[in-house]
Tab-separated table of C-alpha atoms and ligand atoms in Angstrom:
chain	number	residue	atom	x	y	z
A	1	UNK	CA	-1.979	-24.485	-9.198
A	2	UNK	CA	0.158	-22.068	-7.459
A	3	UNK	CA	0.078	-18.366	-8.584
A	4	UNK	CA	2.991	-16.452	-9.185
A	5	UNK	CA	3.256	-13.098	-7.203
A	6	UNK	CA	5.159	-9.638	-7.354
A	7	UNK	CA	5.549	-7.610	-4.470
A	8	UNK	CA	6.461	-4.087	-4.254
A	9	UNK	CA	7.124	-2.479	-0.677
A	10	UNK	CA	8.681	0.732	0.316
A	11	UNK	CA	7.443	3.629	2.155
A	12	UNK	CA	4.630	6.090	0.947
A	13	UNK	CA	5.954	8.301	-2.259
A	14	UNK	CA	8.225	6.167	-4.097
A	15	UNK	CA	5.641	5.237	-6.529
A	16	UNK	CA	4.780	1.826	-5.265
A	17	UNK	CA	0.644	2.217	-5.978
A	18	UNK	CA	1.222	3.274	-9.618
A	19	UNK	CA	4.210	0.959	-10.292
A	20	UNK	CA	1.694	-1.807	-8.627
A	21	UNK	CA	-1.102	-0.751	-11.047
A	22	UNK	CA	0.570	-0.713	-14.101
A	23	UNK	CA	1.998	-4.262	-13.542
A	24	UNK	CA	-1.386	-5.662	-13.249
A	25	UNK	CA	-2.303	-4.111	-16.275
A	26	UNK	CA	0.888	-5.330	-18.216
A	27	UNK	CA	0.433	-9.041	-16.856
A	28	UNK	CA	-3.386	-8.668	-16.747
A	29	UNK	CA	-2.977	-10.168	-12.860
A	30	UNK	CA	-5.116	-9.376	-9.522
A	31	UNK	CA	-4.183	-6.796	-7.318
A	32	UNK	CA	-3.356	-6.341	-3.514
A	33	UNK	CA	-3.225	-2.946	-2.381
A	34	UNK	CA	-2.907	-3.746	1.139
A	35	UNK	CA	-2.923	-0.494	2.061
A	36	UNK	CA	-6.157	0.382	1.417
A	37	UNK	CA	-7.143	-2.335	4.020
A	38	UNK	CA	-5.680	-0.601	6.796
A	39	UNK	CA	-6.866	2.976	5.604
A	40	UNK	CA	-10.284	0.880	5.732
A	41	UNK	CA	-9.590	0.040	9.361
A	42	UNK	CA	-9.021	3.882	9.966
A	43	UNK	CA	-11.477	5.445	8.210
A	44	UNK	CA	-14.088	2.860	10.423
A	45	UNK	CA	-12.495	3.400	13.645
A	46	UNK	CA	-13.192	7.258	13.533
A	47	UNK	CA	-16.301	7.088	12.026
A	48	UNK	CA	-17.404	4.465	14.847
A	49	UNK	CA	-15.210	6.694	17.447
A	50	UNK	CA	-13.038	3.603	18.339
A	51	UNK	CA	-9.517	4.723	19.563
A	52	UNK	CA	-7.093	4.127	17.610
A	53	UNK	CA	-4.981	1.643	19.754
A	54	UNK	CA	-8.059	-0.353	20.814
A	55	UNK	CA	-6.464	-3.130	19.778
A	56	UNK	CA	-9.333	-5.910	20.067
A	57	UNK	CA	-12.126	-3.742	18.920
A	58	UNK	CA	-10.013	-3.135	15.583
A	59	UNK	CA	-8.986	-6.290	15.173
A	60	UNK	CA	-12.706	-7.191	15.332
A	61	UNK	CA	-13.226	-4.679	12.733
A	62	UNK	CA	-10.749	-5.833	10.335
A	63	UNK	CA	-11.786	-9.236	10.579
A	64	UNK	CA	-15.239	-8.626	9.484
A	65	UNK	CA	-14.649	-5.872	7.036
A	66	UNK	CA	-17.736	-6.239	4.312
A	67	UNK	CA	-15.383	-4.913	1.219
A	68	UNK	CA	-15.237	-4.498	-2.086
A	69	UNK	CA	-12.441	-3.697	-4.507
A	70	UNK	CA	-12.278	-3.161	-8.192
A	71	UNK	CA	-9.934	-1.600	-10.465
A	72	UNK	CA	-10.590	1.312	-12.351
A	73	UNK	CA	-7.967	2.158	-15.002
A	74	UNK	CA	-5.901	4.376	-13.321
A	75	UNK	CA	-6.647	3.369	-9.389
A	76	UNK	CA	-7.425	0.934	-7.484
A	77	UNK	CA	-11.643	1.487	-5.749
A	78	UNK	CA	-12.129	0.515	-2.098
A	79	UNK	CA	-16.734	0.106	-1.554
A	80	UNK	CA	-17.383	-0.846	2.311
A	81	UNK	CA	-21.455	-1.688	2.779
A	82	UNK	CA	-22.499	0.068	-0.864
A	83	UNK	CA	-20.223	3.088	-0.228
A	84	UNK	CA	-17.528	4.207	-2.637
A	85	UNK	CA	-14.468	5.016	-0.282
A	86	UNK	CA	-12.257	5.202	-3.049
A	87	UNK	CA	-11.056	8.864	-2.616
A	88	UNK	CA	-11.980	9.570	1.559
A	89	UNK	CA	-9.831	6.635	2.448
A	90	UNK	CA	-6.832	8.497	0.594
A	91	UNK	CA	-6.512	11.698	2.566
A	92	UNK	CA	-3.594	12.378	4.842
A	93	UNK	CA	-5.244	11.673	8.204
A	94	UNK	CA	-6.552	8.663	7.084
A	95	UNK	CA	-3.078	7.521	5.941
A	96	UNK	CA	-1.710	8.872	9.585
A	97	UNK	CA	-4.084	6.728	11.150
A	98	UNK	CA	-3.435	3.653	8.749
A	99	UNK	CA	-0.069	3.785	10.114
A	100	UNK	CA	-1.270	3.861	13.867
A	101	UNK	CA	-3.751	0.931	13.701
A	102	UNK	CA	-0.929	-1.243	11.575
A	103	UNK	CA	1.682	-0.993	14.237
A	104	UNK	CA	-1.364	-2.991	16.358
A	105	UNK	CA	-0.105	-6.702	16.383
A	106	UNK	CA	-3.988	-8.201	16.562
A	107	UNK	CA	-5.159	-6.021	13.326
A	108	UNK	CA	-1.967	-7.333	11.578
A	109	UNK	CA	-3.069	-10.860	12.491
A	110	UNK	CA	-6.556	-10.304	11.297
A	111	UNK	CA	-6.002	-9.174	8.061
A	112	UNK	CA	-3.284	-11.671	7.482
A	113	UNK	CA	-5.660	-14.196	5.772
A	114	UNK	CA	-7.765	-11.718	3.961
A	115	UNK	CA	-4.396	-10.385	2.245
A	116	UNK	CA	-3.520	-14.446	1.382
A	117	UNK	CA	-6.985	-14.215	-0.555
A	118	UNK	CA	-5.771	-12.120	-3.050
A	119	UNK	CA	-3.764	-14.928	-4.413
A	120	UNK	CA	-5.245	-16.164	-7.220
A	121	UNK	CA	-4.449	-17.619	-10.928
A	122	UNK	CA	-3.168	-16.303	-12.906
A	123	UNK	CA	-1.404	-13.911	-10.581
A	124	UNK	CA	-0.806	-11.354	-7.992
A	125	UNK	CA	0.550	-8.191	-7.893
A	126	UNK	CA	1.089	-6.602	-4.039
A	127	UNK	CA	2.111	-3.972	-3.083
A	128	UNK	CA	2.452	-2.025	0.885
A	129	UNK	CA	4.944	-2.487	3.705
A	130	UNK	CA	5.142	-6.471	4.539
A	131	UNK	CA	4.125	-7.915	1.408
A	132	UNK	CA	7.777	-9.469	0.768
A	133	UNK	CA	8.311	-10.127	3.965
A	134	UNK	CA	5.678	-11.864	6.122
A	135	UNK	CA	2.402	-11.707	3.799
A	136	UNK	CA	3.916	-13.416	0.903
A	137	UNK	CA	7.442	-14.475	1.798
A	138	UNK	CA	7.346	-17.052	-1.530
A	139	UNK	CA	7.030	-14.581	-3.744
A	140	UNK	CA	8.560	-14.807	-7.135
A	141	UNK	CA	9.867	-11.598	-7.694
A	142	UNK	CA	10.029	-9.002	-4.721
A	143	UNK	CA	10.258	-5.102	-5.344
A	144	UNK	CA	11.625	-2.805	-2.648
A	145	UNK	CA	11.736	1.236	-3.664
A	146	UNK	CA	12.950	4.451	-1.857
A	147	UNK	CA	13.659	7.817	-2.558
A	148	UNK	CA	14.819	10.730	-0.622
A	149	UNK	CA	12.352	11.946	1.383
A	150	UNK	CA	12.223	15.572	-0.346
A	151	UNK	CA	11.339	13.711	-3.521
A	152	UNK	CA	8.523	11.338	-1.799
A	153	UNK	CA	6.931	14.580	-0.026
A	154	UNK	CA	6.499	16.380	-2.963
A	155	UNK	CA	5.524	13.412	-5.542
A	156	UNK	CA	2.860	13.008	-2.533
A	157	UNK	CA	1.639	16.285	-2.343
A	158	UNK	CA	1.438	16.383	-6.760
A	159	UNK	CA	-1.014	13.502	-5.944
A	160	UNK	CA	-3.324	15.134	-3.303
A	161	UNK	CA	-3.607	18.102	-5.415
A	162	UNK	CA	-4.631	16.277	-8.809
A	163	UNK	CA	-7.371	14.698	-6.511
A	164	UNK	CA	-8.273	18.318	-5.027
A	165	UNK	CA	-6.887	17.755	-1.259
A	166	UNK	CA	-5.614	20.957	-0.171
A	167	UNK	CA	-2.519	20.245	1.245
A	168	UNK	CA	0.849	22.443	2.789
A	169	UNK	CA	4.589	20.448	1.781
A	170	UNK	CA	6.155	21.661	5.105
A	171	UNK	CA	3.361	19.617	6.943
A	172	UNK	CA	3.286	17.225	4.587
A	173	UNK	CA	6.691	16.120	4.627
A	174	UNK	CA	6.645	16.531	8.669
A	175	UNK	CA	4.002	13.871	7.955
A	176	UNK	CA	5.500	11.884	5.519
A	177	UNK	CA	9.140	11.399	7.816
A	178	UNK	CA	6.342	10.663	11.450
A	179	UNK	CA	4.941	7.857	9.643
A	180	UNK	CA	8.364	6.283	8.039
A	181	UNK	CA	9.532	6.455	11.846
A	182	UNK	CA	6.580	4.279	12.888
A	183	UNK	CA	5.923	2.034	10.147
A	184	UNK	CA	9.633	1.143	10.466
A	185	UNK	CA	10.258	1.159	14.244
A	186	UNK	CA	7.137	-1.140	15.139
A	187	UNK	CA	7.152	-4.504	16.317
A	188	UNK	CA	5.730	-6.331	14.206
A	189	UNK	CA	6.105	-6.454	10.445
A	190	UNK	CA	8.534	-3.625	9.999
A	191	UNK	CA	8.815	-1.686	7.230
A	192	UNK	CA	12.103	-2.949	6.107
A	193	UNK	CA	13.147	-5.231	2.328
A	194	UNK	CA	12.736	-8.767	2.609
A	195	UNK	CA	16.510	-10.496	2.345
A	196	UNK	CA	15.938	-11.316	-1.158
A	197	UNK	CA	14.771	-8.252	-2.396
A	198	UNK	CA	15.435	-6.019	-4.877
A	199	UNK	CA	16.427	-2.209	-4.331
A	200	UNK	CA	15.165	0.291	-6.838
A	201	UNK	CA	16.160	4.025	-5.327
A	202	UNK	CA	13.418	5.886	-7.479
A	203	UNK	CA	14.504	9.346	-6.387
A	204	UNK	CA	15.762	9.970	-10.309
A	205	UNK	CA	13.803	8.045	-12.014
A	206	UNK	CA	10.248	8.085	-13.436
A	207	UNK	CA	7.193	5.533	-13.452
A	208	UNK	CA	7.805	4.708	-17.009
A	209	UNK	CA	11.815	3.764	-16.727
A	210	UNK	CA	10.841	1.888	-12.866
A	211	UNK	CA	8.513	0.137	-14.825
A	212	UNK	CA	10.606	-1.339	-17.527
A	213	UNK	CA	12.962	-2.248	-14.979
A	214	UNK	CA	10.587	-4.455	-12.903
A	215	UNK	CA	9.353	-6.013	-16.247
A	216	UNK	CA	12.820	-6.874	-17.584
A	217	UNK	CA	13.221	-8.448	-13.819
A	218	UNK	CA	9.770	-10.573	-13.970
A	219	UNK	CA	11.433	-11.409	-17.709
A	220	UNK	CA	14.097	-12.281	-16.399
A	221	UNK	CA	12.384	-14.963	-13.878
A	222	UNK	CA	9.769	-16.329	-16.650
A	223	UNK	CA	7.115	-14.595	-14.763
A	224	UNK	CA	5.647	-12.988	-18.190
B	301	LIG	O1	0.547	2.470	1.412
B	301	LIG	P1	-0.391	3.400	2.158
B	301	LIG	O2	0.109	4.806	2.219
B	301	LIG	O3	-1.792	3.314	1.622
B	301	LIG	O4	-0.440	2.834	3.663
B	301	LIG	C1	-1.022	3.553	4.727
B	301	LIG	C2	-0.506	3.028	6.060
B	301	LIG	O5	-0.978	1.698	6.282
B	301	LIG	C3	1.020	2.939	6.176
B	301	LIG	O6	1.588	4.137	6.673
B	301	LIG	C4	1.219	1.790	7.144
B	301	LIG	C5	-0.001	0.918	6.952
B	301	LIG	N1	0.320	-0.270	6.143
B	301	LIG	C6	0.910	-1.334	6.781
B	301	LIG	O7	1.172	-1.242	7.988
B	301	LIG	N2	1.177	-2.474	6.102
B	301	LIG	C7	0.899	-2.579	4.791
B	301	LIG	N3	1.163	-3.709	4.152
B	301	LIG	C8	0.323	-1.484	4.101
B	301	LIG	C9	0.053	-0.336	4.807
């Protein structure tokens, strides 16, 4: 039986974690937050001291990841050996260096498969970068959101706050516009919407009114 699958890309700050969250709550579907398995990649390569361009080593690393997710009600927890990495993995250096070991083609290609797990009855909800694009280009419904960048940095930095990360908007938003850069100049799985995807600009708009919009699309399609 084939499972039916939502993605949601964009880059960081449009709201792409939370919209992903609530639609697995609504549909009562699994979720891929494929981010969190690259932050995983980062957060091992500095703790092991592996460069972050070492291209075989983290490709090694990403093969054999021992995780664990589950999802709590209002986020989605990341265990690696017994350890809760839930909230480590989501500060800004992390993130940074997310960014640097995706743009490596060989870490892509290992966690390729692992993402494809996630597809299970009844459902999938995915969200990241590539998820419409080259992880699951059959997708039933695919999600694509922006917002201005001034709006992204500062929805970003409301986040690291609630979670106590001390953080400065200038830098931030320096940060924010770095990353974009790479994650849509690299090689390989670009950040950029899959041909048959659908644009949501969420610069005006808030979770609650994105999210009706994406369930009156997945309505639309028979998805629930
Ligand atoms: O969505 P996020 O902020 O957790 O992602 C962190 C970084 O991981 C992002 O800047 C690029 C990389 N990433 C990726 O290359 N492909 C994905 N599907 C998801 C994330």
């Amino acid at each position: 039986m084939r499972a039916p699958t939502i993605t949601i890309d964009g880059p960081g700050g449009t709201g792409k974690g939370t919209l992903a969250l609530r639609m697995t709550r609504r549909t009562g579907w699994h979720l891929l937050d494929s981010g969190a398995l690259y932050r995983v990649v980062a957060y091992q390569a500095r703790r092991l001291g592996i460069a972050l361009d070492a291209a075989v080593e983290l490709a090694t690393i990403a093969a054999a990841l021992p995780l664990e997710f589950g999802g709590a009600e209002d986020r989605v927890q990341v265990w690696l050996e017994g350890q809760d990495l839930s909230d480590e993995i989501r500060r800004e250096a992390i993130g940074d260096a997310a960014s640097k070991v995706g743009a490596l083609p060989a870490v892509r290609a290992a966690l390729l498969a692992r993402q494809r797990e996630f597809l299970r009855p009844p459902g999938l909800v995915a969200d990241g970068r590539d998820m419409g694009t080259v992880v699951f280009p059959a997708a039933e419904l695919k999600i694509y959101l922006t917002a201005s960048p001034e709006v992204r940095a500062e929805r970003r930095y409301k986040q690291l706050k609630q979670k106590g990360i001390d953080v400065n908007l200038a830098r931030l938003s320096e940060d924010i516009s770095t990353r974009d850069r790479r994650d849509e100049q690299r090689d390989v799985s670009p950040l950029q919407p899959a041909s048959d995807a659908i644009i949501l600009d969420t610069t005006a708009l808030d979770i609650a009114t994105v999210e009706e919009s994406v369930k009156a699309l997945a309505q639309a399609r028979g998805l629930v």
